[in-house]
Amino acid sequence: MPVRRVISTARVQVSSDRGVFMISVAAELADMHPQTLRMYEARGLIEPKRSPKGTRLYSHQDVQRLRRIQEMTAELGMNLAGVERVLELEQQLSSMTRKLQALQRRAGELTAEVRRLEALRRELRAEIVPYARGGALVRYGESQPFGVRAAGR
């Protein structure tokens, strides 16, 4: 039996969603048979990228997803219908979490805008000087001009 050697090469940074593994490599990384990957693709559990010639190309994310499916089926005893439902719910949760975060950011922006407008309203209110009949100045909140007392005081 030939001895396998590990050869170190320069590290290359690749986006985790870029398809880089052919089906045989992805199957080995996920500890599955290549036919299992084809079946998962047919069921919609995985969607590998395709090369210009149609070869399936699996990404790091795809391999992680395959490992997750393997864990749910082999270790947790789920059937593929259960796995599909779990993955759907995880996708929905992820989508809702993103929406919630966007709404929380927007709520923070609106709260800051309300504070700014309230401060502006207080400034403007302090600058408002009402006038009484005849042009006399009146303090805000009073009904009589400065220096004029109500009869009987």
mmCIF file with all atom_site columns, N, CA and C in Angstrom, residues 5 39 41-42 45-46 54 63-64 72 76 85 91 96 99 104 110 113 125-127 134-135 147:
data_model
loop_
_atom_site.group_PDB
_atom_site.id
_atom_site.type_symbol
_atom_site.label_atom_id
_atom_site.label_alt_id
_atom_site.label_comp_id
_atom_site.label_asym_id
_atom_site.label_entity_id
_atom_site.label_seq_id
_atom_site.pdbx_PDB_ins_code
_atom_site.Cartn_x
_atom_site.Cartn_y
_atom_site.Cartn_z
_atom_site.occupancy
_atom_site.B_iso_or_equiv
_atom_site.pdbx_formal_charge
_atom_site.auth_seq_id
_atom_site.auth_comp_id
_atom_site.auth_asym_id
_atom_site.auth_atom_id
_atom_site.pdbx_PDB_model_num
ATOM 1  N N  . ARG A 1 5   ? 1.763   11.060 1.820   1.00 0.00 ? 5   ARG A N  1
ATOM 2  C CA . ARG A 1 5   ? 2.543   12.112 2.462   1.00 0.00 ? 5   ARG A CA 1
ATOM 3  C C  . ARG A 1 5   ? 1.767   13.418 2.394   1.00 0.00 ? 5   ARG A C  1
ATOM 4  N N  . MET A 1 39  ? -27.226 12.784 -4.302  1.00 0.00 ? 39  MET A N  1
ATOM 5  C CA . MET A 1 39  ? -28.581 12.620 -3.776  1.00 0.00 ? 39  MET A CA 1
ATOM 6  C C  . MET A 1 39  ? -28.997 13.870 -2.983  1.00 0.00 ? 39  MET A C  1
ATOM 7  N N  . GLU A 1 41  ? -27.917 16.845 -3.390  1.00 0.00 ? 41  GLU A N  1
ATOM 8  C CA . GLU A 1 41  ? -28.154 17.919 -4.355  1.00 0.00 ? 41  GLU A CA 1
ATOM 9  C C  . GLU A 1 41  ? -29.538 17.751 -4.994  1.00 0.00 ? 41  GLU A C  1
ATOM 10 N N  . ALA A 1 42  ? -29.897 16.531 -5.352  1.00 0.00 ? 42  ALA A N  1
ATOM 11 C CA . ALA A 1 42  ? -31.206 16.267 -5.962  1.00 0.00 ? 42  ALA A CA 1
ATOM 12 C C  . ALA A 1 42  ? -32.342 16.647 -5.009  1.00 0.00 ? 42  ALA A C  1
ATOM 13 N N  . LEU A 1 45  ? -30.725 19.798 -0.636  1.00 0.00 ? 45  LEU A N  1
ATOM 14 C CA . LEU A 1 45  ? -30.022 20.045 0.626   1.00 0.00 ? 45  LEU A CA 1
ATOM 15 C C  . LEU A 1 45  ? -28.713 20.795 0.410   1.00 0.00 ? 45  LEU A C  1
ATOM 16 N N  . ILE A 1 46  ? -28.159 20.687 -0.778  1.00 0.00 ? 46  ILE A N  1
ATOM 17 C CA . ILE A 1 46  ? -26.885 21.346 -1.083  1.00 0.00 ? 46  ILE A CA 1
ATOM 18 C C  . ILE A 1 46  ? -26.948 21.823 -2.532  1.00 0.00 ? 46  ILE A C  1
ATOM 19 N N  . GLY A 1 54  ? -19.695 22.421 -16.360 1.00 0.00 ? 54  GLY A N  1
ATOM 20 C CA . GLY A 1 54  ? -20.741 21.719 -15.634 1.00 0.00 ? 54  GLY A CA 1
ATOM 21 C C  . GLY A 1 54  ? -20.278 20.863 -14.472 1.00 0.00 ? 54  GLY A C  1
ATOM 22 N N  . VAL A 1 63  ? -19.013 22.118 2.286   1.00 0.00 ? 63  VAL A N  1
ATOM 23 C CA . VAL A 1 63  ? -18.453 20.992 3.048   1.00 0.00 ? 63  VAL A CA 1
ATOM 24 C C  . VAL A 1 63  ? -18.926 21.061 4.500   1.00 0.00 ? 63  VAL A C  1
ATOM 25 N N  . GLN A 1 64  ? -18.944 22.261 5.076   1.00 0.00 ? 64  GLN A N  1
ATOM 26 C CA . GLN A 1 64  ? -19.441 22.417 6.449   1.00 0.00 ? 64  GLN A CA 1
ATOM 27 C C  . GLN A 1 64  ? -20.907 21.988 6.539   1.00 0.00 ? 64  GLN A C  1
ATOM 28 N N  . MET A 1 72  ? -26.432 15.317 11.709  1.00 0.00 ? 72  MET A N  1
ATOM 29 C CA . MET A 1 72  ? -27.858 15.162 12.028  1.00 0.00 ? 72  MET A CA 1
ATOM 30 C C  . MET A 1 72  ? -28.373 13.770 11.678  1.00 0.00 ? 72  MET A C  1
ATOM 31 N N  . LEU A 1 76  ? -27.516 12.036 15.246  1.00 0.00 ? 76  LEU A N  1
ATOM 32 C CA . LEU A 1 76  ? -28.785 12.379 15.891  1.00 0.00 ? 76  LEU A CA 1
ATOM 33 C C  . LEU A 1 76  ? -29.942 11.511 15.406  1.00 0.00 ? 76  LEU A C  1
ATOM 34 N N  . ARG A 1 85  ? -36.119 20.199 7.195   1.00 0.00 ? 85  ARG A N  1
ATOM 35 C CA . ARG A 1 85  ? -36.892 21.126 8.035   1.00 0.00 ? 85  ARG A CA 1
ATOM 36 C C  . ARG A 1 85  ? -35.981 21.925 8.960   1.00 0.00 ? 85  ARG A C  1
ATOM 37 N N  . GLN A 1 91  ? -32.436 28.732 8.289   1.00 0.00 ? 91  GLN A N  1
ATOM 38 C CA . GLN A 1 91  ? -32.401 29.807 7.297   1.00 0.00 ? 91  GLN A CA 1
ATOM 39 C C  . GLN A 1 91  ? -33.382 30.912 7.672   1.00 0.00 ? 91  GLN A C  1
ATOM 40 N N  . MET A 1 96  ? -34.523 36.272 9.898   1.00 0.00 ? 96  MET A N  1
ATOM 41 C CA . MET A 1 96  ? -35.212 37.094 10.897  1.00 0.00 ? 96  MET A CA 1
ATOM 42 C C  . MET A 1 96  ? -34.224 37.828 11.795  1.00 0.00 ? 96  MET A C  1
ATOM 43 N N  . LYS A 1 99  ? -33.025 40.801 9.889   1.00 0.00 ? 99  LYS A N  1
ATOM 44 C CA . LYS A 1 99  ? -34.076 41.824 9.855   1.00 0.00 ? 99  LYS A CA 1
ATOM 45 C C  . LYS A 1 99  ? -34.190 42.524 11.206  1.00 0.00 ? 99  LYS A C  1
ATOM 46 N N  . GLN A 1 104 ? -33.394 47.164 14.683  1.00 0.00 ? 104 GLN A N  1
ATOM 47 C CA . GLN A 1 104 ? -32.815 47.744 15.899  1.00 0.00 ? 104 GLN A CA 1
ATOM 48 C C  . GLN A 1 104 ? -31.906 48.920 15.555  1.00 0.00 ? 104 GLN A C  1
ATOM 49 N N  . LEU A 1 110 ? -33.697 56.444 14.718  1.00 0.00 ? 110 LEU A N  1
ATOM 50 C CA . LEU A 1 110 ? -34.906 57.243 14.942  1.00 0.00 ? 110 LEU A CA 1
ATOM 51 C C  . LEU A 1 110 ? -34.944 57.833 16.347  1.00 0.00 ? 110 LEU A C  1
ATOM 52 N N  . GLU A 1 113 ? -32.752 60.770 16.312  1.00 0.00 ? 113 GLU A N  1
ATOM 53 C CA . GLU A 1 113 ? -33.401 61.866 15.587  1.00 0.00 ? 113 GLU A CA 1
ATOM 54 C C  . GLU A 1 113 ? -34.475 62.526 16.447  1.00 0.00 ? 113 GLU A C  1
ATOM 55 N N  . ARG A 1 125 ? -38.383 76.988 21.569  1.00 0.00 ? 125 ARG A N  1
ATOM 56 C CA . ARG A 1 125 ? -39.357 77.430 22.558  1.00 0.00 ? 125 ARG A CA 1
ATOM 57 C C  . ARG A 1 125 ? -38.749 78.512 23.453  1.00 0.00 ? 125 ARG A C  1
ATOM 58 N N  . ALA A 1 126 ? -37.475 78.369 23.798  1.00 0.00 ? 126 ALA A N  1
ATOM 59 C CA . ALA A 1 126 ? -36.804 79.361 24.644  1.00 0.00 ? 126 ALA A CA 1
ATOM 60 C C  . ALA A 1 126 ? -36.649 80.691 23.914  1.00 0.00 ? 126 ALA A C  1
ATOM 61 N N  . GLU A 1 127 ? -36.593 80.633 22.590  1.00 0.00 ? 127 GLU A N  1
ATOM 62 C CA . GLU A 1 127 ? -36.412 81.862 21.813  1.00 0.00 ? 127 GLU A CA 1
ATOM 63 C C  . GLU A 1 127 ? -37.731 82.542 21.460  1.00 0.00 ? 127 GLU A C  1
ATOM 64 N N  . GLY A 1 134 ? -51.052 95.584 21.325  1.00 0.00 ? 134 GLY A N  1
ATOM 65 C CA . GLY A 1 134 ? -50.385 96.867 21.461  1.00 0.00 ? 134 GLY A CA 1
ATOM 66 C C  . GLY A 1 134 ? -48.878 96.736 21.367  1.00 0.00 ? 134 GLY A C  1
ATOM 67 N N  . GLY A 1 135 ? -48.371 95.533 21.151  1.00 0.00 ? 135 GLY A N  1
ATOM 68 C CA . GLY A 1 135 ? -46.951 95.362 20.921  1.00 0.00 ? 135 GLY A CA 1
ATOM 69 C C  . GLY A 1 135 ? -46.108 95.173 22.154  1.00 0.00 ? 135 GLY A C  1
ATOM 70 N N  . GLY A 1 147 ? -44.310 94.403 33.264  1.00 0.00 ? 147 GLY A N  1
ATOM 71 C CA . GLY A 1 147 ? -44.558 95.648 33.987  1.00 0.00 ? 147 GLY A CA 1
ATOM 72 C C  . GLY A 1 147 ? -46.031 95.986 34.169  1.00 0.00 ? 147 GLY A C  1
#
